[in-house]
């Protein structure tokens, strides 16, 4: 393989990986924007989405088969299920905590994460389960690079979801309400916005995105595991911060940037796969040193 | 991390009626508190004989966590800096000792100053970039550093790569070979007491007050003449010192260290100990450390359920006592 | 017939009573991960110990055994806690050890407590220098595995091999050993990669490997990530041979890798399928636990029986005598013959090379 081919392939790898990071980062950033909470449990919602998708696929296998239609249905079902789970978690665990010190909510989120992880661990016996949709290996050749249909579908779905989200935020009433609450919560309440409703919707949408990403990851990579949310949560958190936490386009950008950093980092001699995470974190730190609010973050006056 | 304006700080939450309230009501004078402390210390001293070797190991672990939680408490509780990568300092201490004793044959006691200095430097390196950052960005940067340290330990030959360093020699002190579990128990007990006393002195010092002001309102603090940069760096450096000393003794206690012990999960355990007990309040932090260590151990009989039970328990505690187990307004 | 039965029972009871006069119930500690990602292996090993104990106890005429299980959760600190608890539970010896990284710090604890430790799965070479003298490793070490691999690869005429590990004590040790031996024998390792446990996307590493175009790829870590990795290797278009180490030989690899597992080679400690004597073990295991035994079941079963045999030969559970008895053992188990070198590693490597065909492993040679 020539260098251009390799780099082109790594570009594709990075974009695919980045799409997952972006989808999960979006949920993180949305929730943060509205509730100012770093939801540690968000990555585990991705994991629950993957398991739900697996269950959904076996459920619809009879009627819709396990190919594209079946997978598509599973994604939809997982989105709805995980969306609701997110709202339930918010109602039970976070809503009562909103007046508590910030760190306490953080630890609560951590506890929720542990409950989800260990709950699924117990149910799945710690096993890595195979997710086997029939999606085939066919694809197209784009220049020197082979892109299979799964990757196209993945990137396409991610793009559709992100565009839908952007539309939701900027054009709909709920979207406007969300933006208002994220800027000034008390003011929004005074203006008549049902803040609790808005928060619930935010959690639903953010969690649904994570659930979609989880199911897609399960179908794409072929396996689901109780621990898979931990790493993605960390990466998505990093991505959201790179892009500027609280900024939706920032999360998308951050996700893609992180995915590309990891893929190209693996390729760079001297860094390789051994040091790629160090590489990514170092870039993150450098970005934040020179732009403390992330790539697209708004420069805020308050320093907390 | 500053508390949001309008949210209750640790000193101003309304007292919750509870069993704790009753307990604190009994211990209302300094003399009574003093007696309670003496009793607790006495119990700790006879614990190994009273409860056996297994309990000794677990309690040693709890004391280690106490030291580390108190160190993190300086960074998070006093200075308000959300550090998600505290295990990095722990690792620096442990590996400094491991490398110097096994590769270079140093005496353990000589390695401690080196471990502390290296950790202090690490504190400056980690703290430096975070000075201008908002709390959430600060969190991810510290997390990033934590991971960088762990991955470096995993990749480098000098740290033993993934297998870590084993065969660390256990130290001698004036003819006393600190090698048995019960020896380390007493060593950690002494260290924990020193850590507590140091934390108390810090809290009541000028630096402690400076942290308080910076935590509440950085700009106002600056206007009052407090150098934000120095105060924050001091917090990291002091936290690093606690961490590295804990790590140093951890290394000779286990005689084998590997990157697994310095993961992000470890950092979150330290943070849990601090917040669970009641962030900023020393007795609460100690309690939190014990809960985090003893919880999974006491539940050992539940087998694979024990982490789930622990997690649910943790969640319930946070929901019903969001300022931590220790009641607000308790002794600082 | 009734008279015969009654007298048989009576004599058995008499024998037992006399027997128990100098052979009471012996407790054996079992240190395995029963929680966490490796729990299925740990549980499998604990089951194998139990099966062995039941058979020994049923056969009667000597000591009876019971197990005390300690969970190390594949974590060093947890392992230390569990080991300390076991060491003060009145056990005569310990069996187990799956994750090398977690097992290493426990060696000293058991050594200080003078407890013989039969390690039936963990096989990192780093265990050898850390052994205070009471531990015996009955799974061939990384050295043996690499020696076997080298022979096989030389026979195949490979010039370049890519090696992938997961950055944990076991897989990294195996990977480094493989790299050293292969390059010392004149080959090249154009790609030596580390992936994170649980991180599902291996595309960047796959691309790198494809670009390096080695004759074979050697995955040295466990099957939970190995399966997906193999899948992605094939999906990415890699056509060369694929090898996995003994940590990836469970049946789950086939489920996770799907068709990609066809033709994959593995270095394995003998599993129940290939051992002529192991069929009865596998059947008994299946009958008792309703699931097939996993990779380390046979070895652990052998380990328990070896221990019992050594205890009988040593005439008791005195640790010095027991250690000497273990050292001198020449035991024929279902997984092969067990003897020990002076450094307490297996005298003769028991590794075989297997290849995946139709969803299971078959012998490759």
Short mmCIF file of N, CA, C and O in Angstrom, two decimals, chain C residues 134-245:
data_model
loop_
_atom_site.label_atom_id
_atom_site.label_comp_id
_atom_site.label_asym_id
_atom_site.label_seq_id
_atom_site.Cartn_x
_atom_site.Cartn_y
_atom_site.Cartn_z
N UNK C 134 7.10 -21.47 46.85
CA UNK C 134 5.96 -22.30 47.20
C UNK C 134 4.98 -22.47 46.05
O UNK C 134 4.01 -23.21 46.18
N UNK C 135 5.22 -21.82 44.94
CA UNK C 135 4.26 -21.85 43.84
C UNK C 135 4.72 -22.81 42.75
O UNK C 135 5.91 -22.94 42.49
N UNK C 136 3.75 -23.47 42.13
CA UNK C 136 4.03 -24.41 41.04
C UNK C 136 3.12 -24.08 39.87
O UNK C 136 1.91 -24.02 40.03
N UNK C 137 3.73 -23.88 38.70
CA UNK C 137 2.92 -23.47 37.55
C UNK C 137 2.68 -24.68 36.64
O UNK C 137 3.62 -25.24 36.09
N UNK C 138 1.44 -25.08 36.48
CA UNK C 138 1.19 -26.25 35.65
C UNK C 138 0.67 -25.91 34.27
O UNK C 138 0.31 -26.79 33.50
N UNK C 139 0.61 -24.60 33.97
CA UNK C 139 0.32 -24.24 32.60
C UNK C 139 1.63 -23.81 31.96
O UNK C 139 2.36 -23.02 32.55
N UNK C 140 1.92 -24.32 30.81
CA UNK C 140 3.20 -23.98 30.18
C UNK C 140 3.36 -22.47 30.11
O UNK C 140 2.42 -21.74 29.85
N UNK C 141 4.57 -22.03 30.35
CA UNK C 141 4.79 -20.60 30.40
C UNK C 141 4.85 -19.99 29.02
O UNK C 141 4.85 -20.69 28.01
N UNK C 142 4.96 -18.67 29.01
CA UNK C 142 5.11 -17.95 27.76
C UNK C 142 6.31 -18.47 26.98
O UNK C 142 6.28 -18.56 25.75
N UNK C 143 7.36 -18.84 27.69
CA UNK C 143 8.56 -19.36 27.02
C UNK C 143 8.22 -20.57 26.17
O UNK C 143 8.63 -20.70 25.03
N UNK C 144 7.48 -21.51 26.79
CA UNK C 144 7.12 -22.74 26.07
C UNK C 144 6.22 -22.43 24.89
O UNK C 144 6.36 -23.03 23.82
N UNK C 145 5.29 -21.52 25.12
CA UNK C 145 4.34 -21.21 24.05
C UNK C 145 5.08 -20.62 22.86
O UNK C 145 4.83 -20.98 21.70
N UNK C 146 6.00 -19.73 23.14
CA UNK C 146 6.74 -19.09 22.07
C UNK C 146 7.64 -20.09 21.36
O UNK C 146 7.78 -20.06 20.13
N UNK C 147 8.21 -21.01 22.12
CA UNK C 147 9.05 -22.02 21.49
C UNK C 147 8.23 -22.84 20.49
O UNK C 147 8.66 -23.12 19.37
N UNK C 148 7.05 -23.22 20.93
CA UNK C 148 6.15 -23.98 20.05
C UNK C 148 5.81 -23.16 18.82
O UNK C 148 5.81 -23.65 17.68
N UNK C 149 5.50 -21.88 19.07
CA UNK C 149 5.11 -21.01 17.96
C UNK C 149 6.24 -20.91 16.95
O UNK C 149 6.04 -21.00 15.73
N UNK C 150 7.44 -20.71 17.48
CA UNK C 150 8.59 -20.54 16.60
C UNK C 150 8.79 -21.75 15.69
O UNK C 150 9.01 -21.62 14.49
N UNK C 151 8.69 -22.94 16.29
CA UNK C 151 8.82 -24.15 15.47
C UNK C 151 7.79 -24.15 14.34
O UNK C 151 8.12 -24.43 13.19
N UNK C 152 6.58 -23.86 14.72
CA UNK C 152 5.50 -23.91 13.74
C UNK C 152 5.71 -22.88 12.65
O UNK C 152 5.52 -23.15 11.46
N UNK C 153 6.11 -21.67 13.05
CA UNK C 153 6.29 -20.61 12.07
C UNK C 153 7.45 -20.88 11.14
O UNK C 153 7.41 -20.58 9.94
N UNK C 154 8.52 -21.45 11.72
CA UNK C 154 9.67 -21.78 10.87
C UNK C 154 9.27 -22.80 9.83
O UNK C 154 9.62 -22.69 8.65
N UNK C 155 8.50 -23.78 10.31
CA UNK C 155 8.07 -24.82 9.38
C UNK C 155 7.23 -24.23 8.26
O UNK C 155 7.26 -24.69 7.12
N UNK C 156 6.49 -23.19 8.58
CA UNK C 156 5.64 -22.57 7.56
C UNK C 156 6.41 -21.60 6.68
O UNK C 156 5.90 -21.14 5.67
N UNK C 157 7.62 -21.28 7.10
CA UNK C 157 8.44 -20.41 6.28
C UNK C 157 8.09 -18.94 6.37
O UNK C 157 8.33 -18.17 5.44
N UNK C 158 7.53 -18.49 7.49
CA UNK C 158 7.19 -17.07 7.61
C UNK C 158 8.44 -16.22 7.73
O UNK C 158 9.39 -16.56 8.40
N UNK C 159 8.39 -15.04 7.06
CA UNK C 159 9.50 -14.10 7.20
C UNK C 159 9.12 -12.93 8.08
O UNK C 159 9.94 -12.33 8.75
N UNK C 160 7.83 -12.55 8.02
CA UNK C 160 7.41 -11.36 8.77
C UNK C 160 6.10 -11.65 9.50
O UNK C 160 5.18 -12.21 8.93
N UNK C 161 6.09 -11.27 10.77
CA UNK C 161 4.88 -11.49 11.57
C UNK C 161 4.51 -10.22 12.31
O UNK C 161 5.38 -9.56 12.90
N UNK C 162 3.24 -9.86 12.30
CA UNK C 162 2.78 -8.73 13.09
C UNK C 162 2.26 -9.27 14.42
O UNK C 162 1.67 -10.34 14.47
N UNK C 163 2.53 -8.57 15.49
CA UNK C 163 2.12 -9.03 16.81
C UNK C 163 1.24 -7.97 17.47
O UNK C 163 1.60 -6.79 17.47
N UNK C 164 0.11 -8.40 18.02
CA UNK C 164 -0.81 -7.45 18.65
C UNK C 164 -1.11 -7.91 20.07
O UNK C 164 -1.47 -9.06 20.28
N UNK C 165 -0.96 -7.00 21.04
CA UNK C 165 -1.28 -7.36 22.42
C UNK C 165 -2.17 -6.29 23.03
O UNK C 165 -2.50 -5.30 22.37
N UNK C 166 -2.56 -6.52 24.30
CA UNK C 166 -3.54 -5.64 24.91
C UNK C 166 -3.00 -4.82 26.06
O UNK C 166 -3.76 -4.21 26.80
N UNK C 167 -1.69 -4.84 26.24
CA UNK C 167 -1.12 -4.01 27.30
C UNK C 167 -1.38 -4.52 28.70
O UNK C 167 -1.27 -3.79 29.67
N UNK C 168 -1.69 -5.79 28.86
CA UNK C 168 -1.77 -6.33 30.22
C UNK C 168 -0.60 -7.30 30.41
O UNK C 168 0.04 -7.69 29.46
N UNK C 169 -0.37 -7.69 31.65
CA UNK C 169 0.83 -8.46 31.97
C UNK C 169 0.97 -9.70 31.09
O UNK C 169 2.02 -9.98 30.53
N UNK C 170 -0.10 -10.45 30.96
CA UNK C 170 -0.02 -11.70 30.21
C UNK C 170 0.25 -11.48 28.72
O UNK C 170 1.22 -12.01 28.16
N UNK C 171 -0.59 -10.69 28.07
CA UNK C 171 -0.47 -10.58 26.62
C UNK C 171 0.79 -9.83 26.21
O UNK C 171 1.41 -10.14 25.20
N UNK C 172 1.19 -8.86 27.01
CA UNK C 172 2.38 -8.11 26.65
C UNK C 172 3.62 -8.99 26.81
O UNK C 172 4.53 -8.94 25.98
N UNK C 173 3.62 -9.79 27.87
CA UNK C 173 4.75 -10.70 28.10
C UNK C 173 4.87 -11.66 26.92
O UNK C 173 5.96 -11.83 26.35
N UNK C 174 3.77 -12.27 26.54
CA UNK C 174 3.78 -13.22 25.42
C UNK C 174 4.22 -12.53 24.13
O UNK C 174 5.02 -13.07 23.35
N UNK C 175 3.72 -11.33 23.92
CA UNK C 175 4.05 -10.60 22.69
C UNK C 175 5.54 -10.26 22.64
O UNK C 175 6.19 -10.43 21.60
N UNK C 176 6.07 -9.77 23.76
CA UNK C 176 7.48 -9.40 23.76
C UNK C 176 8.37 -10.62 23.56
O UNK C 176 9.36 -10.56 22.83
N UNK C 177 8.01 -11.71 24.22
CA UNK C 177 8.79 -12.93 24.04
C UNK C 177 8.76 -13.39 22.59
O UNK C 177 9.79 -13.77 22.02
N UNK C 178 7.56 -13.34 22.00
CA UNK C 178 7.43 -13.78 20.62
C UNK C 178 8.28 -12.89 19.71
O UNK C 178 8.97 -13.38 18.80
N UNK C 179 8.24 -11.60 19.95
CA UNK C 179 9.02 -10.67 19.12
C UNK C 179 10.50 -10.99 19.23
O UNK C 179 11.21 -11.08 18.23
N UNK C 180 10.96 -11.17 20.48
CA UNK C 180 12.40 -11.43 20.69
C UNK C 180 12.82 -12.70 19.98
O UNK C 180 13.81 -12.73 19.25
N UNK C 181 12.07 -13.77 20.19
CA UNK C 181 12.49 -15.05 19.60
C UNK C 181 12.44 -15.00 18.09
O UNK C 181 13.33 -15.52 17.42
N UNK C 182 11.38 -14.41 17.57
CA UNK C 182 11.24 -14.43 16.12
C UNK C 182 12.32 -13.61 15.44
O UNK C 182 12.88 -14.01 14.42
N UNK C 183 12.65 -12.47 16.02
CA UNK C 183 13.71 -11.66 15.41
C UNK C 183 15.07 -12.33 15.62
O UNK C 183 15.93 -12.30 14.75
N UNK C 184 15.24 -12.98 16.78
CA UNK C 184 16.51 -13.67 16.99
C UNK C 184 16.68 -14.80 15.99
O UNK C 184 17.80 -15.16 15.61
N UNK C 185 15.57 -15.38 15.55
CA UNK C 185 15.65 -16.48 14.59
C UNK C 185 15.71 -15.98 13.15
O UNK C 185 15.64 -16.76 12.21
N UNK C 186 15.80 -14.67 13.00
CA UNK C 186 15.98 -14.13 11.66
C UNK C 186 14.75 -13.53 11.02
O UNK C 186 14.80 -13.04 9.90
N UNK C 187 13.62 -13.55 11.72
CA UNK C 187 12.42 -12.97 11.11
C UNK C 187 12.31 -11.49 11.44
O UNK C 187 13.12 -10.93 12.17
N UNK C 188 11.29 -10.85 10.89
CA UNK C 188 11.05 -9.45 11.24
C UNK C 188 9.64 -9.30 11.79
O UNK C 188 8.74 -10.07 11.46
N UNK C 189 9.50 -8.27 12.62
CA UNK C 189 8.18 -7.95 13.16
C UNK C 189 7.84 -6.54 12.69
O UNK C 189 8.15 -5.57 13.39
N UNK C 190 7.22 -6.39 11.52
CA UNK C 190 7.01 -5.06 10.95
C UNK C 190 5.94 -4.25 11.68
O UNK C 190 5.84 -3.05 11.49
N UNK C 191 5.14 -4.92 12.49
CA UNK C 191 4.15 -4.17 13.25
C UNK C 191 3.97 -4.81 14.62
O UNK C 191 3.67 -5.99 14.72
N UNK C 192 4.20 -4.04 15.67
CA UNK C 192 4.03 -4.52 17.04
C UNK C 192 3.06 -3.55 17.70
O UNK C 192 3.41 -2.44 18.03
N UNK C 193 1.80 -3.98 17.85
CA UNK C 193 0.77 -3.03 18.23
C UNK C 193 0.14 -3.35 19.59
O UNK C 193 0.08 -4.49 20.00
N UNK C 194 -0.34 -2.29 20.23
CA UNK C 194 -1.06 -2.44 21.49
C UNK C 194 -2.46 -1.86 21.35
O UNK C 194 -2.61 -0.75 20.87
N UNK C 195 -3.46 -2.63 21.73
CA UNK C 195 -4.82 -2.09 21.69
C UNK C 195 -5.37 -2.07 23.12
O UNK C 195 -4.88 -2.78 23.99
N UNK C 196 -6.36 -1.24 23.34
CA UNK C 196 -6.94 -1.14 24.67
C UNK C 196 -8.04 -2.17 24.86
O UNK C 196 -8.87 -2.37 23.98
N UNK C 197 -8.05 -2.77 26.02
CA UNK C 197 -9.06 -3.74 26.37
C UNK C 197 -10.44 -3.08 26.33
O UNK C 197 -10.68 -2.09 26.99
N UNK C 198 -11.33 -3.63 25.53
CA UNK C 198 -12.69 -3.11 25.50
C UNK C 198 -12.92 -2.02 24.48
O UNK C 198 -14.04 -1.57 24.28
N UNK C 199 -11.86 -1.58 23.82
CA UNK C 199 -12.03 -0.55 22.81
C UNK C 199 -12.29 -1.24 21.49
O UNK C 199 -11.44 -1.93 20.97
N UNK C 200 -13.45 -1.08 20.94
CA UNK C 200 -13.86 -1.99 19.88
C UNK C 200 -13.29 -1.71 18.52
O UNK C 200 -13.30 -2.57 17.66
N UNK C 201 -12.82 -0.50 18.30
CA UNK C 201 -12.42 -0.14 16.94
C UNK C 201 -10.94 -0.41 16.72
O UNK C 201 -10.08 0.27 17.26
N UNK C 202 -10.65 -1.41 15.89
CA UNK C 202 -9.26 -1.74 15.61
C UNK C 202 -8.84 -1.31 14.21
O UNK C 202 -7.79 -1.73 13.71
N UNK C 203 -9.66 -0.49 13.59
CA UNK C 203 -9.44 -0.18 12.17
C UNK C 203 -8.06 0.40 11.91
O UNK C 203 -7.40 0.05 10.93
N UNK C 204 -7.61 1.29 12.81
CA UNK C 204 -6.31 1.91 12.56
C UNK C 204 -5.19 0.86 12.58
O UNK C 204 -4.31 0.87 11.72
N UNK C 205 -5.27 -0.06 13.55
CA UNK C 205 -4.25 -1.10 13.63
C UNK C 205 -4.36 -2.04 12.42
O UNK C 205 -3.36 -2.47 11.85
N UNK C 206 -5.57 -2.35 12.02
CA UNK C 206 -5.78 -3.22 10.87
C UNK C 206 -5.15 -2.59 9.63
O UNK C 206 -4.47 -3.27 8.85
N UNK C 207 -5.37 -1.31 9.46
CA UNK C 207 -4.78 -0.63 8.30
C UNK C 207 -3.26 -0.71 8.34
O UNK C 207 -2.60 -0.97 7.34
N UNK C 208 -2.72 -0.49 9.54
CA UNK C 208 -1.27 -0.55 9.69
C UNK C 208 -0.74 -1.94 9.33
O UNK C 208 0.29 -2.08 8.68
N UNK C 209 -1.45 -2.95 9.79
CA UNK C 209 -1.01 -4.31 9.53
C UNK C 209 -1.09 -4.61 8.04
O UNK C 209 -0.18 -5.20 7.45
N UNK C 210 -2.17 -4.21 7.44
CA UNK C 210 -2.30 -4.43 6.01
C UNK C 210 -1.16 -3.78 5.25
O UNK C 210 -0.61 -4.34 4.30
N UNK C 211 -0.83 -2.58 5.69
CA UNK C 211 0.25 -1.87 5.01
C UNK C 211 1.57 -2.60 5.17
O UNK C 211 2.41 -2.61 4.28
N UNK C 212 1.77 -3.24 6.33
CA UNK C 212 3.03 -3.94 6.56
C UNK C 212 3.05 -5.29 5.88
O UNK C 212 4.10 -5.88 5.67
N UNK C 213 1.87 -5.78 5.57
CA UNK C 213 1.72 -7.04 4.83
C UNK C 213 2.56 -8.21 5.37
O UNK C 213 3.38 -8.76 4.65
N UNK C 214 2.36 -8.58 6.61
CA UNK C 214 3.14 -9.69 7.16
C UNK C 214 2.57 -11.03 6.70
O UNK C 214 1.45 -11.11 6.21
N UNK C 215 3.37 -12.09 6.89
CA UNK C 215 2.89 -13.42 6.53
C UNK C 215 1.81 -13.89 7.50
O UNK C 215 0.92 -14.66 7.15
N UNK C 216 1.94 -13.44 8.73
CA UNK C 216 0.96 -13.87 9.73
C UNK C 216 0.78 -12.77 10.78
O UNK C 216 1.63 -11.89 10.93
N UNK C 217 -0.33 -12.84 11.48
CA UNK C 217 -0.60 -11.93 12.59
C UNK C 217 -0.78 -12.77 13.84
O UNK C 217 -1.49 -13.77 13.81
N UNK C 218 -0.15 -12.35 14.93
CA UNK C 218 -0.24 -13.11 16.18
C UNK C 218 -0.93 -12.24 17.23
O UNK C 218 -0.41 -11.20 17.63
N UNK C 219 -2.12 -12.68 17.65
CA UNK C 219 -2.87 -11.97 18.68
C UNK C 219 -2.60 -12.66 20.01
O UNK C 219 -2.90 -13.84 20.17
N UNK C 220 -2.02 -11.94 20.98
CA UNK C 220 -1.59 -12.61 22.19
C UNK C 220 -2.52 -12.41 23.38
O UNK C 220 -2.21 -12.88 24.47
N UNK C 221 -3.62 -11.73 23.20
CA UNK C 221 -4.48 -11.43 24.36
C UNK C 221 -5.70 -12.36 24.41
O UNK C 221 -5.66 -13.46 23.89
N UNK C 222 -6.78 -11.89 25.03
CA UNK C 222 -7.92 -12.76 25.29
C UNK C 222 -8.95 -12.72 24.17
O UNK C 222 -8.93 -11.86 23.31
N UNK C 223 -9.90 -13.66 24.26
CA UNK C 223 -10.85 -13.79 23.16
C UNK C 223 -11.91 -12.72 23.11
O UNK C 223 -12.50 -12.49 22.06
N UNK C 224 -12.19 -12.05 24.25
CA UNK C 224 -13.30 -11.10 24.18
C UNK C 224 -12.98 -9.93 23.26
O UNK C 224 -13.88 -9.34 22.67
N UNK C 225 -11.71 -9.61 23.14
CA UNK C 225 -11.34 -8.61 22.14
C UNK C 225 -10.77 -9.28 20.90
O UNK C 225 -10.81 -8.72 19.80
N UNK C 226 -10.25 -10.51 21.09
CA UNK C 226 -9.64 -11.21 19.96
C UNK C 226 -10.63 -11.52 18.85
O UNK C 226 -10.34 -11.38 17.67
N UNK C 227 -11.82 -11.94 19.28
CA UNK C 227 -12.83 -12.28 18.29
C UNK C 227 -13.14 -11.11 17.36
O UNK C 227 -13.00 -11.21 16.14
N UNK C 228 -13.55 -9.97 17.94
CA UNK C 228 -13.79 -8.80 17.09
C UNK C 228 -12.57 -8.38 16.28
O UNK C 228 -12.69 -7.94 15.15
N UNK C 229 -11.38 -8.53 16.88
CA UNK C 229 -10.18 -8.12 16.16
C UNK C 229 -9.97 -8.97 14.90
O UNK C 229 -9.69 -8.44 13.81
N UNK C 230 -10.13 -10.27 15.06
CA UNK C 230 -9.97 -11.14 13.90
C UNK C 230 -10.98 -10.79 12.83
O UNK C 230 -10.67 -10.74 11.63
N UNK C 231 -12.19 -10.55 13.29
CA UNK C 231 -13.25 -10.17 12.35
C UNK C 231 -12.86 -8.94 11.56
O UNK C 231 -12.96 -8.89 10.35
N UNK C 232 -12.38 -7.93 12.27
CA UNK C 232 -12.03 -6.69 11.58
C UNK C 232 -10.82 -6.86 10.68
O UNK C 232 -10.72 -6.21 9.64
N UNK C 233 -9.90 -7.75 11.07
CA UNK C 233 -8.75 -8.03 10.22
C UNK C 233 -9.21 -8.56 8.87
O UNK C 233 -8.77 -8.10 7.81
N UNK C 234 -10.10 -9.54 8.92
CA UNK C 234 -10.58 -10.13 7.67
C UNK C 234 -11.44 -9.16 6.89
O UNK C 234 -11.31 -9.04 5.67
N UNK C 235 -12.29 -8.45 7.60
CA UNK C 235 -13.15 -7.49 6.91
C UNK C 235 -12.32 -6.41 6.25
O UNK C 235 -12.68 -5.87 5.21
N UNK C 236 -11.18 -6.10 6.90
CA UNK C 236 -10.32 -5.06 6.33
C UNK C 236 -9.52 -5.57 5.15
O UNK C 236 -8.81 -4.81 4.50
N UNK C 237 -9.63 -6.85 4.87
CA UNK C 237 -8.98 -7.36 3.68
C UNK C 237 -7.66 -8.06 3.92
O UNK C 237 -6.93 -8.36 2.99
N UNK C 238 -7.32 -8.36 5.17
CA UNK C 238 -6.06 -9.04 5.41
C UNK C 238 -6.21 -10.52 5.04
O UNK C 238 -7.13 -11.18 5.47
N UNK C 239 -5.26 -11.01 4.27
CA UNK C 239 -5.41 -12.36 3.76
C UNK C 239 -4.47 -13.38 4.36
O UNK C 239 -4.61 -14.57 4.11
N UNK C 240 -3.49 -12.95 5.11
CA UNK C 240 -2.50 -13.88 5.62
C UNK C 240 -3.05 -14.74 6.75
O UNK C 240 -4.24 -14.70 7.08
N UNK C 241 -2.17 -15.52 7.38
CA UNK C 241 -2.60 -16.39 8.46
C UNK C 241 -2.75 -15.61 9.76
O UNK C 241 -2.08 -14.62 9.99
N UNK C 242 -3.64 -16.12 10.60
CA UNK C 242 -3.85 -15.49 11.90
C UNK C 242 -3.62 -16.51 13.00
O UNK C 242 -4.09 -17.64 12.91
N UNK C 243 -2.90 -16.10 14.03
CA UNK C 243 -2.63 -16.97 15.18
C UNK C 243 -3.14 -16.30 16.44
O UNK C 243 -3.07 -15.07 16.57
N UNK C 244 -3.61 -17.09 17.39
CA UNK C 244 -3.94 -16.53 18.70
C UNK C 244 -3.25 -17.35 19.78
O UNK C 244 -2.91 -18.50 19.58
N UNK C 245 -3.05 -16.72 20.93
CA UNK C 245 -2.40 -17.39 22.04
C UNK C 245 -3.41 -18.15 22.88
O UNK C 245 -4.60 -18.18 22.57
#
